[in-house]
Short mmCIF file of C-alpha atoms in Angstrom, two decimals:
data_model
loop_
_atom_site.label_atom_id
_atom_site.label_comp_id
_atom_site.label_asym_id
_atom_site.label_seq_id
_atom_site.Cartn_x
_atom_site.Cartn_y
_atom_site.Cartn_z
CA MET W 1 22.23 -2.07 28.06
CA THR W 2 22.20 -3.54 24.58
CA ASP W 3 23.36 -1.87 21.47
CA TRP W 4 19.87 -0.88 20.15
CA SER W 5 19.20 0.30 23.72
CA LYS W 6 21.79 3.15 23.98
CA ASP W 7 21.27 4.11 20.45
CA LEU W 8 17.21 4.49 21.29
CA SER W 9 17.99 6.50 24.23
CA ALA W 10 20.13 8.55 22.44
CA ALA W 11 17.42 9.16 19.77
CA LEU W 12 14.88 10.00 22.15
CA ASP W 13 16.87 12.45 23.78
CA SER W 14 17.68 14.46 20.67
CA GLY W 15 13.82 14.55 19.83
CA ASP W 16 14.30 14.13 16.23
CA ALA W 17 11.48 12.42 15.09
CA GLU W 18 13.05 10.51 11.96
CA ARG W 19 16.25 9.16 14.15
CA MET W 20 13.37 8.35 16.82
CA ARG W 21 11.53 6.23 14.07
CA ALA W 22 14.81 4.53 12.91
CA MET W 23 15.69 3.28 16.37
CA LEU W 24 12.54 2.15 17.21
CA SER W 25 12.42 -0.14 14.50
CA ARG W 26 15.65 -1.89 15.87
CA VAL W 27 14.02 -2.49 19.32
CA PRO W 28 12.80 -6.26 20.00
CA ARG W 29 9.46 -6.69 20.43
CA GLU W 30 9.51 -8.33 24.14
CA ALA W 31 11.25 -4.71 24.81
CA MET W 32 8.95 -2.82 23.10
CA ARG W 33 6.32 -4.02 25.71
CA GLN W 34 8.28 -2.00 28.10
CA ILE W 35 8.25 1.33 26.63
CA VAL W 36 4.67 1.29 25.89
CA PRO W 37 3.96 4.21 28.26
CA ALA W 38 6.65 6.33 26.33
CA LEU W 39 4.99 5.02 23.10
CA GLU W 40 1.81 5.97 24.25
CA HIS W 41 2.65 9.47 25.25
CA MET W 42 4.79 10.33 22.24
CA ALA W 43 1.74 9.25 20.02
CA GLN W 44 -0.68 11.23 21.92
CA THR W 45 1.73 14.36 21.94
CA SER W 46 2.16 13.67 17.95
CA GLU W 47 -1.38 13.59 17.42
CA ARG W 48 -1.84 16.65 20.00
CA GLU W 49 0.45 18.65 17.68
CA GLY W 50 -1.03 17.54 14.70
CA ARG W 51 1.70 15.35 13.38
CA MET W 52 -0.51 12.72 12.55
CA GLU W 53 1.89 10.55 10.42
CA GLU W 54 4.40 10.50 13.33
CA ALA W 55 1.27 9.62 15.80
CA LEU W 56 0.53 6.95 13.42
CA PHE W 57 4.02 5.34 13.53
CA TYR W 58 3.99 5.29 17.21
CA ARG W 59 0.12 3.55 17.08
CA ASP W 60 1.52 0.93 14.57
CA ARG W 61 4.46 0.37 17.02
CA LEU W 62 2.21 0.26 20.12
CA VAL W 63 -0.55 -2.28 18.11
CA ASP W 64 2.58 -4.49 17.20
CA ALA W 65 3.78 -4.73 20.98
CA LEU W 66 0.92 -5.49 22.61
CA PRO W 67 -1.15 -8.73 22.61
CA ALA W 68 -4.27 -8.24 20.14
CA GLU W 69 -6.53 -10.04 22.46
CA SER W 70 -5.29 -7.98 25.42
CA VAL W 71 -7.61 -5.00 26.70
CA HIS W 72 -4.74 -2.68 26.25
CA GLY W 73 -3.93 -3.94 22.83
CA ASN W 74 -7.57 -3.72 21.72
CA ALA W 75 -7.54 0.06 22.90
CA GLN W 76 -4.52 1.09 20.67
CA ARG W 77 -6.05 -0.73 17.67
CA ALA W 78 -8.96 1.51 18.71
CA GLU W 79 -7.06 4.49 18.47
CA ARG W 80 -5.22 3.77 15.12
CA ALA W 81 -8.45 3.08 13.47
CA ARG W 82 -9.69 6.58 14.67
CA LEU W 83 -6.28 8.04 13.44
CA ARG W 84 -6.88 6.17 10.19
CA LEU W 85 -10.10 7.38 9.62
CA ARG W 86 -8.56 11.20 10.52
CA LEU W 87 -6.11 10.61 7.91
CA GLN W 88 -8.64 9.13 5.33
CA ARG W 89 -6.90 5.47 5.44
CA TYR W 90 -10.30 3.87 5.15
CA ALA W 91 -9.16 0.57 4.12
CA ASP W 92 -6.73 0.62 6.92
CA ALA W 93 -9.18 1.91 9.59
CA LEU W 94 -11.56 -1.01 8.48
CA ASP W 95 -9.07 -3.78 8.68
CA ASP W 96 -8.51 -2.39 12.31
CA ALA W 97 -12.28 -1.99 12.80
CA GLN W 98 -12.99 -5.55 11.85
CA ARG W 99 -10.39 -6.87 13.78
CA LEU W 100 -11.64 -4.65 17.04
CA ALA W 101 -15.67 -6.16 16.29
CA ALA W 102 -14.53 -9.84 16.04
CA ALA W 103 -12.19 -9.44 19.32
CA LEU W 104 -15.02 -7.57 20.94
CA PRO W 105 -18.23 -8.48 19.10
CA GLU W 106 -20.55 -7.54 22.11
CA ASP W 107 -18.76 -4.05 22.15
CA ALA W 108 -20.46 -1.18 19.73
CA LEU W 109 -16.92 0.59 19.26
CA GLY W 110 -15.67 -1.87 16.65
CA HIS W 111 -18.74 -1.63 14.73
CA ARG W 112 -18.96 1.96 15.08
CA LEU W 113 -15.61 2.45 13.70
CA ALA W 114 -16.24 -0.10 10.97
CA GLY W 115 -19.30 2.09 9.88
CA GLU W 116 -17.40 5.28 9.54
CA ALA W 117 -14.76 3.09 7.62
CA HIS W 118 -17.34 1.94 5.10
CA GLU W 119 -18.96 5.32 4.81
CA GLY W 120 -15.48 6.60 3.76
CA LEU W 121 -15.14 3.74 1.23
CA ASP W 122 -18.44 4.99 -0.13
CA ASP W 123 -20.24 1.47 0.79
CA VAL W 124 -23.38 2.83 2.28
CA ALA W 125 -25.04 -0.48 2.34
CA GLN W 126 -22.17 -2.07 4.67
CA ALA W 127 -21.96 1.33 6.88
CA LEU W 128 -25.53 1.18 7.78
CA ALA W 129 -25.02 -2.93 8.40
CA ALA W 130 -22.13 -1.81 10.87
CA TYR W 131 -23.94 1.09 12.57
CA ARG W 132 -26.81 -1.26 13.33
CA ARG W 133 -24.60 -3.77 14.81
CA ALA W 134 -23.31 -1.16 17.06
CA LEU W 135 -26.72 -0.21 17.98
CA ARG W 136 -27.34 -3.70 18.80
CA CYS W 137 -24.69 -3.64 21.33
CA ALA W 138 -25.70 -0.10 22.47
CA PRO W 139 -29.19 0.82 21.99
CA ASP W 140 -28.72 4.23 23.39
CA ASP W 141 -25.59 4.97 21.22
CA ALA W 142 -26.30 8.43 19.19
CA LEU W 143 -25.73 6.28 16.30
CA ALA W 144 -29.56 6.44 15.41
CA ALA W 145 -29.82 10.11 14.00
CA ARG W 146 -26.75 8.77 11.91
CA ILE W 147 -28.36 5.80 10.45
CA ARG W 148 -31.35 7.88 9.70
CA THR W 149 -29.17 10.46 7.19
CA LEU W 150 -27.97 7.00 5.21
CA ASP W 151 -31.27 5.54 4.90
#
């Protein structure tokens, strides 16, 4: 084991979130891919327990560790966008949503998340446009009701 891996193992065993965050920042990108399941578990646990900033830290590491064009990378970007929306970090959520929509233009999710982010930024026109793109991808989506409330 390398120097960072021993320290990371000890940090994870400690359960100390600050120590874990500090040690995760030392893990090389290639090695991060190997600990993706553990990071995903920590993100889900943190979010479930209401530790949103901690959950966002883990989601950031997951997005960084996974190839952007991969299915899993896109799923993590979507989860991070949702979390950023919950934290009212609309500009950051919009960035994730737009990247997701660009990677998967025929999938409604990126467009829907972009609509929510635009709505949070009080840009109703852009929110409507994003929601309409989502509806073109998924005509049966429940967004139709949301669009009527914004129009």
